[in-house]
CSV table of C-alpha atoms and ligand atoms in Angstrom, one decimal:
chain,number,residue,atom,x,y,z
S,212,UNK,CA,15.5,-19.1,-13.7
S,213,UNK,CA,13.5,-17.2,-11.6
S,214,UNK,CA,14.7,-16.1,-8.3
S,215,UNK,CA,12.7,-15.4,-5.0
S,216,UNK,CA,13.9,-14.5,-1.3
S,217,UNK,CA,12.1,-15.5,1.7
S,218,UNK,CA,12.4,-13.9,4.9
S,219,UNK,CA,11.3,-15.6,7.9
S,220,UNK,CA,11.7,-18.7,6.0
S,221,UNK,CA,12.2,-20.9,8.9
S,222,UNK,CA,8.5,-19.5,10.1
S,223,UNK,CA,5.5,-21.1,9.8
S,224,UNK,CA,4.1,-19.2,6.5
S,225,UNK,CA,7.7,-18.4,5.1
S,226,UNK,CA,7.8,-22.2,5.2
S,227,UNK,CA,5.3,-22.6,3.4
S,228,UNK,CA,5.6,-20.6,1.1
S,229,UNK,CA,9.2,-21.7,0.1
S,230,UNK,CA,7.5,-24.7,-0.9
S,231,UNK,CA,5.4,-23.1,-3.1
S,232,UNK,CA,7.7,-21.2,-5.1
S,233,UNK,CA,9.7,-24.5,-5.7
S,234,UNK,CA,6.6,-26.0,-6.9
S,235,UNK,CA,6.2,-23.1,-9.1
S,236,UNK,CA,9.6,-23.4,-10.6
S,237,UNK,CA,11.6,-20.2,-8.4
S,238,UNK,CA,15.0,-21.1,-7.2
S,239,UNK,CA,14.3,-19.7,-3.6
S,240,UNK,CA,16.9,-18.3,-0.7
S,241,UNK,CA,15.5,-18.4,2.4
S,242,UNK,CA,16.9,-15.9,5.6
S,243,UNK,CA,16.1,-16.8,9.3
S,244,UNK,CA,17.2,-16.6,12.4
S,245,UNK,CA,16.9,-20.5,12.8
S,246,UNK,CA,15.6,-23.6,10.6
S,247,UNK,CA,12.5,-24.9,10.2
S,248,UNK,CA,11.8,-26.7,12.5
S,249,UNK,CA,9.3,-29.8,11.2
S,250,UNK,CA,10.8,-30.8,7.9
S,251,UNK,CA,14.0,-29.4,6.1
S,252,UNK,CA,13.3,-26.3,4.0
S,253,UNK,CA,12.9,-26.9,0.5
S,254,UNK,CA,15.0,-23.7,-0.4
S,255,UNK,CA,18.0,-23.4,-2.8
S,256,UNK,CA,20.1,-21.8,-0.4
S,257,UNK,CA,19.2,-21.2,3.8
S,258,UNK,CA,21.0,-18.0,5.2
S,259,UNK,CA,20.9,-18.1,9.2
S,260,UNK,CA,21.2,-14.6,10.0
S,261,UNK,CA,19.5,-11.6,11.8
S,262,UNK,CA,17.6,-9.9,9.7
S,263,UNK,CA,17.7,-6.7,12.0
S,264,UNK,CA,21.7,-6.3,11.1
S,265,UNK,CA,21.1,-3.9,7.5
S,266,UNK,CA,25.0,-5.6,6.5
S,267,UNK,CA,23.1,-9.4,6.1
S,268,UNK,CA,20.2,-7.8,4.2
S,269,UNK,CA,22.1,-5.6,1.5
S,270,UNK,CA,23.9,-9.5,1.0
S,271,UNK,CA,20.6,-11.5,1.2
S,272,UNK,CA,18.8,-8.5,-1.1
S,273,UNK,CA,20.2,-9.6,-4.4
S,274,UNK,CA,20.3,-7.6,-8.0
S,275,UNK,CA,18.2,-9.7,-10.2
S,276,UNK,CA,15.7,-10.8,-7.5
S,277,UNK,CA,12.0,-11.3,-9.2
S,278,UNK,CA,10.2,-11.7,-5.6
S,279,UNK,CA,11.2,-10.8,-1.9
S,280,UNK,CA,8.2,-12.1,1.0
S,281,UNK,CA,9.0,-10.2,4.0
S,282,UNK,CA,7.4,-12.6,6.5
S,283,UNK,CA,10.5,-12.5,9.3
S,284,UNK,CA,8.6,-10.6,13.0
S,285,UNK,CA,9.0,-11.0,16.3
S,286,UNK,CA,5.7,-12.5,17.1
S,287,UNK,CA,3.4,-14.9,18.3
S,288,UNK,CA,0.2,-15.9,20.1
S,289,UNK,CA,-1.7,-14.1,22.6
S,290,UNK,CA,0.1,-15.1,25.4
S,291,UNK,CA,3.4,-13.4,23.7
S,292,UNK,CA,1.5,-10.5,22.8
S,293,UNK,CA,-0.5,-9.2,25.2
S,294,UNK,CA,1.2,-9.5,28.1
S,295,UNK,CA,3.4,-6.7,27.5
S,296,UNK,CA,6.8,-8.1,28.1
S,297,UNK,CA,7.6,-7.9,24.7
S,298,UNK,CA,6.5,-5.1,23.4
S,299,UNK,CA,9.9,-3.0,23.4
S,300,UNK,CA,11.2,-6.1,21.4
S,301,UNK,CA,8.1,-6.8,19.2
S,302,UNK,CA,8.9,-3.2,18.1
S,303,UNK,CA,12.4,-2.7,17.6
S,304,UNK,CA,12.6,-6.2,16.2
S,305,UNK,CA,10.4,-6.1,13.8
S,306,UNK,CA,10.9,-2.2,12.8
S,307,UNK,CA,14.7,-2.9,12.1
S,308,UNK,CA,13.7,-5.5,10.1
S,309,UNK,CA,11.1,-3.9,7.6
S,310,UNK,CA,13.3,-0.7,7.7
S,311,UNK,CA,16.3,-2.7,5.8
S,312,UNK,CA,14.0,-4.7,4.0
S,313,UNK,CA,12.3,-1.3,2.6
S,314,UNK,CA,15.6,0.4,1.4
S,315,UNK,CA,17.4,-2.6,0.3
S,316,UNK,CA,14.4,-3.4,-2.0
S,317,UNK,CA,14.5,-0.2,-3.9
S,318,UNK,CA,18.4,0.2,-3.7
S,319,UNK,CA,18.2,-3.4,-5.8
S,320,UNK,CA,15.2,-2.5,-7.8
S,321,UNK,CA,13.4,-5.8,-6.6
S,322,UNK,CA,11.0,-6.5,-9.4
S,323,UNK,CA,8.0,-7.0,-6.6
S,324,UNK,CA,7.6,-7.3,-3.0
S,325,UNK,CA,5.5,-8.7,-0.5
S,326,UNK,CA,5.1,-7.4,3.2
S,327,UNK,CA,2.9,-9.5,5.9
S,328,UNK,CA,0.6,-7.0,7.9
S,329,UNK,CA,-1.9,-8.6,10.5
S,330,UNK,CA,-5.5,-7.8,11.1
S,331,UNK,CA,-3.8,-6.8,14.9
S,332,UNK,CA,-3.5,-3.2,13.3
S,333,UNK,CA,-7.8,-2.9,13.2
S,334,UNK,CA,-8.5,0.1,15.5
S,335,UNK,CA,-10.2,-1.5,19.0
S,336,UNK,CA,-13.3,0.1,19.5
S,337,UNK,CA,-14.5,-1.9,16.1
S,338,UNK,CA,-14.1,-4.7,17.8
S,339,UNK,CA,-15.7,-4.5,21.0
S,340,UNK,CA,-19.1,-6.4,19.9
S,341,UNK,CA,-18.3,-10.0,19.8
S,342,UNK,CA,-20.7,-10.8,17.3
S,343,UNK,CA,-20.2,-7.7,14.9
S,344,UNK,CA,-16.7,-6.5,14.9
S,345,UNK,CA,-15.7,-4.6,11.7
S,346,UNK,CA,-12.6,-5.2,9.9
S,347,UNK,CA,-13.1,-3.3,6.5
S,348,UNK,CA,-10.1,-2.0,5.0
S,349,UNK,CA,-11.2,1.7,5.2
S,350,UNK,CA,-12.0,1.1,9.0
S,351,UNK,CA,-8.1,1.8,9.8
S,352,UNK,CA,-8.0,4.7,10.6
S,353,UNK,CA,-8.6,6.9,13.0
S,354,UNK,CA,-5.8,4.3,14.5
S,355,UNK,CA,-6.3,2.7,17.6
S,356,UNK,CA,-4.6,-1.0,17.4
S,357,UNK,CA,-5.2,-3.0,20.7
S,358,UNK,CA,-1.0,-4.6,21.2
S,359,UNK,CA,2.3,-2.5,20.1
S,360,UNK,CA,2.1,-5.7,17.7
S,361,UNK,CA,-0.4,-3.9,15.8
S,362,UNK,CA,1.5,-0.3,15.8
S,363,UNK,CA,4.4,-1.8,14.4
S,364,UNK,CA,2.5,-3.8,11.3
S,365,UNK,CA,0.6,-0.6,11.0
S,366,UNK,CA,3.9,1.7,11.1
S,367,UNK,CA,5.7,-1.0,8.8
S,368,UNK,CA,2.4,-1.1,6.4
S,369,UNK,CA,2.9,3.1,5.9
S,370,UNK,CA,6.8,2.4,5.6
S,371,UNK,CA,6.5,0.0,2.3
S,372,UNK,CA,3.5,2.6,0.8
S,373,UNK,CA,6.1,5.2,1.5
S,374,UNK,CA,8.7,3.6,-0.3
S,375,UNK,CA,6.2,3.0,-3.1
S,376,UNK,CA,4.9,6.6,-3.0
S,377,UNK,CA,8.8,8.6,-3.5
S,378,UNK,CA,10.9,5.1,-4.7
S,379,UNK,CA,8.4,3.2,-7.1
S,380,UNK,CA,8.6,0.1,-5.1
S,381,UNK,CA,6.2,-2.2,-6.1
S,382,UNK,CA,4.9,-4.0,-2.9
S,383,UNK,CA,1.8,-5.7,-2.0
S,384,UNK,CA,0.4,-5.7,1.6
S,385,UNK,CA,-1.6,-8.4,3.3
S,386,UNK,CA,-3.2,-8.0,6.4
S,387,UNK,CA,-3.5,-11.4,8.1
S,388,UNK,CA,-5.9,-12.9,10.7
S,389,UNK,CA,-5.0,-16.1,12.4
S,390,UNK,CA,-3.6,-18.4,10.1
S,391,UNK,CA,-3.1,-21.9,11.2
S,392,UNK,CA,-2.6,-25.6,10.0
S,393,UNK,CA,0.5,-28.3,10.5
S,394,UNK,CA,4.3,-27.1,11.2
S,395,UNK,CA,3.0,-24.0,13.1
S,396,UNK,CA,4.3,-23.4,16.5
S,397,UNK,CA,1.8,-26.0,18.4
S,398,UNK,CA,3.5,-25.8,22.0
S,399,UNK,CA,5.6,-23.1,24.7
S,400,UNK,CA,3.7,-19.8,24.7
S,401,UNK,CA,4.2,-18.8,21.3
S,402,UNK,CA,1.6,-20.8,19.3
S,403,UNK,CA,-2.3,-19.5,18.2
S,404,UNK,CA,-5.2,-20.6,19.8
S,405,UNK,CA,-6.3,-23.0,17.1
S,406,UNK,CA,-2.7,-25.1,17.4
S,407,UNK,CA,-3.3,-24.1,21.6
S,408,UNK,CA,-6.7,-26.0,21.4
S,409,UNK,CA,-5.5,-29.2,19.7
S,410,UNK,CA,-2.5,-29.8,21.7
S,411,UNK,CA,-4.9,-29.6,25.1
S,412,UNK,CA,-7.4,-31.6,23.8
S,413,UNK,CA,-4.9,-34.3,22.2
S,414,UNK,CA,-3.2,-34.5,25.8
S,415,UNK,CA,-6.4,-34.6,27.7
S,416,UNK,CA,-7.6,-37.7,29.0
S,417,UNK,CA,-11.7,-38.9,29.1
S,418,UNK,CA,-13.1,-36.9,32.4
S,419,UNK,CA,-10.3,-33.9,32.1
S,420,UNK,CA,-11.1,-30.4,31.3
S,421,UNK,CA,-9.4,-28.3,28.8
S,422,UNK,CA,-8.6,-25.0,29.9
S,423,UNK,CA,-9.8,-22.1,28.1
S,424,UNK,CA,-8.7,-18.5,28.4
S,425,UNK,CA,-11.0,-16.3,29.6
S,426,UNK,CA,-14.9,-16.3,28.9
S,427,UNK,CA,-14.4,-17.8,25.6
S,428,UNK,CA,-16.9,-15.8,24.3
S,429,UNK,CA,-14.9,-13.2,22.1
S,430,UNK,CA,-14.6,-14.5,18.4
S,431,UNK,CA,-12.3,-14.8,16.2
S,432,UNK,CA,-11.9,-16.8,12.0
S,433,UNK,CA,-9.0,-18.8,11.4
S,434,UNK,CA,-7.3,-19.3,7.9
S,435,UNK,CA,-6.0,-22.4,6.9
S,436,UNK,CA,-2.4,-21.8,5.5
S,437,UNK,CA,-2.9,-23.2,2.5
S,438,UNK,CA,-5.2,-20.7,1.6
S,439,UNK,CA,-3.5,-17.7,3.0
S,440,UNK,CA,-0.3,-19.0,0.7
S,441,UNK,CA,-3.2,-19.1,-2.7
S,442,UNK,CA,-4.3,-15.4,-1.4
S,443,UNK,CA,-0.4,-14.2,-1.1
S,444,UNK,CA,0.2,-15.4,-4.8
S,445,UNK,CA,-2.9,-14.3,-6.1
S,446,UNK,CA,-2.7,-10.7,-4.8
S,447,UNK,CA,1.3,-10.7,-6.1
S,448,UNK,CA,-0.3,-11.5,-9.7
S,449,UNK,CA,-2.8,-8.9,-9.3
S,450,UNK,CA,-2.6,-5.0,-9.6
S,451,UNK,CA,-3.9,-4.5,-6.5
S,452,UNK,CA,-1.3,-1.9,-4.4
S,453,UNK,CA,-3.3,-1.1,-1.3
S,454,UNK,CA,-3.1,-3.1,2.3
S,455,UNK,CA,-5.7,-5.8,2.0
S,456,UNK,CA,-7.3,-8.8,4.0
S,457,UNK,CA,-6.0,-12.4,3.7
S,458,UNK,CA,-8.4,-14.2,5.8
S,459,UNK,CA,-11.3,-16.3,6.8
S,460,UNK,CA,-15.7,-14.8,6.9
S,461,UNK,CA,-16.4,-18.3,8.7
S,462,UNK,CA,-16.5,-16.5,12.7
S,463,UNK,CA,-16.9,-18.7,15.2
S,464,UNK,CA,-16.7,-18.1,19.4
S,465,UNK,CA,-12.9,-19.3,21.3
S,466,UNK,CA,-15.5,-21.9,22.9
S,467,UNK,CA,-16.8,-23.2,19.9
S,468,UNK,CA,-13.3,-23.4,18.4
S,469,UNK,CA,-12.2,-25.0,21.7
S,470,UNK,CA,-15.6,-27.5,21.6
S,471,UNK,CA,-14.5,-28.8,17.3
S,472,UNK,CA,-10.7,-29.5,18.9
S,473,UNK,CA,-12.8,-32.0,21.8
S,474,UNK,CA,-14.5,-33.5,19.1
S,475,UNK,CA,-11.8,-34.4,16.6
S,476,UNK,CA,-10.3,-35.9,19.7
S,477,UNK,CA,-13.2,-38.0,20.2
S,478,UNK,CA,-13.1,-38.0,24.2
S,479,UNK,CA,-14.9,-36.6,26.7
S,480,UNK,CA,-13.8,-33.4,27.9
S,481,UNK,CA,-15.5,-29.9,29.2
S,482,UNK,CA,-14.5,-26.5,29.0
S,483,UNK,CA,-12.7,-24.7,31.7
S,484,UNK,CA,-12.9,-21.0,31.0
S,485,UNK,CA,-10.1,-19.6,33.4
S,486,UNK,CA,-11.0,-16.0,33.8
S,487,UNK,CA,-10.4,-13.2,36.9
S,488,UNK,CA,-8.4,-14.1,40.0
S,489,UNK,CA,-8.2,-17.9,39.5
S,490,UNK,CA,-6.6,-17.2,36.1
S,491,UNK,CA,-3.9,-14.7,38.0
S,492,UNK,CA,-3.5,-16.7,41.0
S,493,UNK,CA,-2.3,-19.1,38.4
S,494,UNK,CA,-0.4,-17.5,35.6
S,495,UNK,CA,0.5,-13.5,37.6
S,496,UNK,CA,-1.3,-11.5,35.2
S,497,UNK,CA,-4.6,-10.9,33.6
S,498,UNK,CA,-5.7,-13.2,30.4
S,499,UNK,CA,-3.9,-12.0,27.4
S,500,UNK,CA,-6.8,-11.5,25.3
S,501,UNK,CA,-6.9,-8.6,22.9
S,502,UNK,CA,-10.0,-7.8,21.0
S,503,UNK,CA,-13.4,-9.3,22.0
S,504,UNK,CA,-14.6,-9.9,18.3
S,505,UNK,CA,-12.6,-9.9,14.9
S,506,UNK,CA,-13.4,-11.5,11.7
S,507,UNK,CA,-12.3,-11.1,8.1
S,508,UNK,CA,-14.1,-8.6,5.7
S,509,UNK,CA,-13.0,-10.0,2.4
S,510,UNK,CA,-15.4,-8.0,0.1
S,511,UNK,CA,-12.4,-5.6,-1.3
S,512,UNK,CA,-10.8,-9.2,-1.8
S,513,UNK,CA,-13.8,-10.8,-3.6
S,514,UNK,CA,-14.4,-7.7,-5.7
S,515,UNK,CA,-10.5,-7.0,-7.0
S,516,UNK,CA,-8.7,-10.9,-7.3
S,517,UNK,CA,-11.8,-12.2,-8.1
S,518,UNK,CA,-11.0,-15.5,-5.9
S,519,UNK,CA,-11.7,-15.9,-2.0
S,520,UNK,CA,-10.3,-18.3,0.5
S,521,UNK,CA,-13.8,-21.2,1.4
S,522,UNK,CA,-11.8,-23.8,3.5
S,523,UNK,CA,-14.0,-24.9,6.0
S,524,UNK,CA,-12.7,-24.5,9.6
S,525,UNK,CA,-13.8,-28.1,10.8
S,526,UNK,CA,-11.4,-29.2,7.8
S,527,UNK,CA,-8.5,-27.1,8.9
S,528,UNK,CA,-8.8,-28.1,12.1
S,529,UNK,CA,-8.9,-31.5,11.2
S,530,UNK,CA,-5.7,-31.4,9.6
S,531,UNK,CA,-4.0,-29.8,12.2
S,532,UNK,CA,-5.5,-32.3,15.1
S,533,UNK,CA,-4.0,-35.4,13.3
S,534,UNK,CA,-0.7,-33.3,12.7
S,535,UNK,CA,-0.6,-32.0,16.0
S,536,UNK,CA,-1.0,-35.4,17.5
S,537,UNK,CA,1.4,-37.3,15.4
S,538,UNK,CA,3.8,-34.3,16.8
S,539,UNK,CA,3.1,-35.8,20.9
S,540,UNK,CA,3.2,-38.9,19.8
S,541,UNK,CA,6.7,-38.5,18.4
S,542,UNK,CA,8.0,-36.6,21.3
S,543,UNK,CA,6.2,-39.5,24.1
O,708,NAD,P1,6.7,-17.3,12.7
O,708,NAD,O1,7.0,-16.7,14.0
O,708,NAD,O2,6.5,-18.7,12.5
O,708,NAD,O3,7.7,-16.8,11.6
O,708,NAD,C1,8.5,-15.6,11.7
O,708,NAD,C2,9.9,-16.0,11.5
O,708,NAD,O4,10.7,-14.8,11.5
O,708,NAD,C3,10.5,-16.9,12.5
O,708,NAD,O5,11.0,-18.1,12.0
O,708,NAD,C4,11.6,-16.1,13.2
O,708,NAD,O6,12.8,-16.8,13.6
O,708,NAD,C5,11.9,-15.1,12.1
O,708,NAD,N1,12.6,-13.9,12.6
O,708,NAD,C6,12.2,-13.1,13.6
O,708,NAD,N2,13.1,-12.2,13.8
O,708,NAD,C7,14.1,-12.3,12.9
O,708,NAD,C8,15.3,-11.7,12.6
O,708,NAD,N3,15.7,-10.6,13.4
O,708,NAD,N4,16.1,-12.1,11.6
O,708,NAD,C9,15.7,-13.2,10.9
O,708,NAD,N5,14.5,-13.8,11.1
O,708,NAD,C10,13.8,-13.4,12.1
O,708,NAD,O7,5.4,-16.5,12.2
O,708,NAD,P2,4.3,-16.7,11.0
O,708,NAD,O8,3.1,-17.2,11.7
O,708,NAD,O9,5.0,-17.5,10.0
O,708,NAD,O10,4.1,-15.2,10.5
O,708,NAD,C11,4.7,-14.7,9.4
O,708,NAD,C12,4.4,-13.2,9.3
O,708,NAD,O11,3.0,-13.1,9.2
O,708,NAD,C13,4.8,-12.4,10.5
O,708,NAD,O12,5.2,-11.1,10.0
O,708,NAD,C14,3.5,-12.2,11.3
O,708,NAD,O13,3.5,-11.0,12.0
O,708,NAD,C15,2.5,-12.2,10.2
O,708,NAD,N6,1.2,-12.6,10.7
O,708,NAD,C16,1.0,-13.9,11.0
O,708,NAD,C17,-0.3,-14.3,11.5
O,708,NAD,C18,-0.6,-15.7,11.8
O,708,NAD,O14,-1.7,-16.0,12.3
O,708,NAD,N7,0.4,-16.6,11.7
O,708,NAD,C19,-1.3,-13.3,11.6
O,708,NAD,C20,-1.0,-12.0,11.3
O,708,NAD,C21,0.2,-11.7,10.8
């Protein structure tokens, strides 16, 4: 039987993607910190441990392993992000972690492996237009990522093709933006704006407003998770060795993205967009925000798997309404 290892498997992708394998016939081990925490893992074997500690990888790195997903960071929405908090542990955490992950894999001659980049690593100043940011693969560099988030998934991203480079490893690099759907953190600080928009309008009641960060103006696309677990699999059968995009083309405003949750809700709400002093008055800081525009380029996608991800958002969104809802109403 083939075997897999998924790190970060009690995350919201790694989740996911455990499932998968078993559907595809892997007997899977899966290494977090905690459990899921929506349904019970569908792995083989579930190894709590810290990934950071290089004694619990050489034991969760196996010998014979077929596939390893590194998906285990320390991350999550804006407002863990950008506030700057975190960064000293958003780096060390998540550097420890790819740095066994790396040597492990080649000491153990893991047959392929996959590392989980984010779009975060984009320079800035290709993102400043709201309505034309650029996110090509060969716009990188020169490097100017707009959270420490980003350095470390760019830093990490030059660790595995290092490794690859002088070891052989055979790794495959996706660079994420803003995947979302059910059993995704939906609630206290570390969830995405998509799960962040449901939740409000799901608890709002006819006449309320839902608060929006900032002018809601910057834009952002949103990839539904299962199409970012069909883009992981097909770029692991595929040949294709550089750091690529796994995301959504469909772009659409933090407004409008706000507006679709208000109308799967069916009520009536407006938008508050909480920007300058009122927003520090109320939370101490300025809005967490990070780039004004971003979107997916997936032409080097299109061109070299020969697939690309065409959920609509509305649908996504849909999904993770009802999901987030039935969440509430289980914890009313
Ligand atoms: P998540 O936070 O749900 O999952 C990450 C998991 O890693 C968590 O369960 C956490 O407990 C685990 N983890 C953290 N530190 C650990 C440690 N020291 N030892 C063991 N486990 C540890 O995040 P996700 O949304 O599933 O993201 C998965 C990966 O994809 C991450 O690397 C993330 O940076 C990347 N990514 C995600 C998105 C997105 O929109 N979700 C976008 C870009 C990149």
């Amino acid at each position: 039987m083939k075997k897999a290892v998924v790190m970060g498997a009690g995350g919201f992708i790694g989740s996911h993607m455990v499932k998968r394998l078993k559907s595809e016939g892997y007997w899977v081990r899966g290494v977090d910190l905690k459990h899921t925490e929506f349904t019970k893992t569908e792995a083989d074997e579930f190894i709590i441990g810290d990934l950071r500690d290089p004694i619990l990888v050489q034991k969760v790195v196996d010998k014979d392993l077929d596939l390893l997903y590194q998906f285990a960071a320390d991350m999550g929405g804006a407002g863990y992000i950008f506030v700057g908090d975190n960064d000293a542990n958003v780096m060390h955490n998540s550097a420890l972690i790819n740095l066994n992950t790396a040597h492990e894999c080649v000491k153990k001659n893991v047959k392929k492996v996959f590392y989980s980049s984010s779009a975060c690593m984009y320079p800035a100043y290709n993102q400043t237009d709201p309505d034309n940011p650029m996110c090509s693969e060969d716009s990188a560099y020169p490097a100017q990522p707009d959270s420490e988030y980003g350095w470390e998934k760019l830093f990490s991203e030059r660790l595995f093709k290092a490794f690859e480079r002088n070891y052989g490893l055979n790794v495959r690099i996706g660079r994420f933006h803003n995947i979302f759907g059910p059993e995704g953190t939906w609630d206290g600080g570390k969830e995405k704006a998509p799960a962040a928009m449901c939740r409000k309008a799901a608890k709002c009641q006819d006449g309320d407003s839902l608060e929006v960060w900032g002018d809601g103006q910057q834009t952002r696309s949103f990839l539904y998770i299962d199409e970012c677990i069909e883009s992981v699999q097909k770029l692991m059968e595929s040949n294709f060795t550089e750091p690529i995009n796994i995301g959504s083309e469909e772009m659409v405003s933090i407004n409008q993205l706000a507006q679709m949750a208000i109308d799967l809700s069916q009520k009536k709400i407006t938008i508050n967009n909480l920007e300058g002093e009122a927003f520090k008055k109320k939370y101490g800081h300025e809005v967490p925000m990070g780039v004004r525009g971003r979107n997916s380029d997936n032409k080097l996608f299109r061109e070299n798997i020969g697939w690309e991800p065409n959920y609509p958002l509305l649908k996504g969104m849909e999904h993770t309404f009802k999901w987030i809802q039935s969440q509430l109403n289980r914890s009313d």
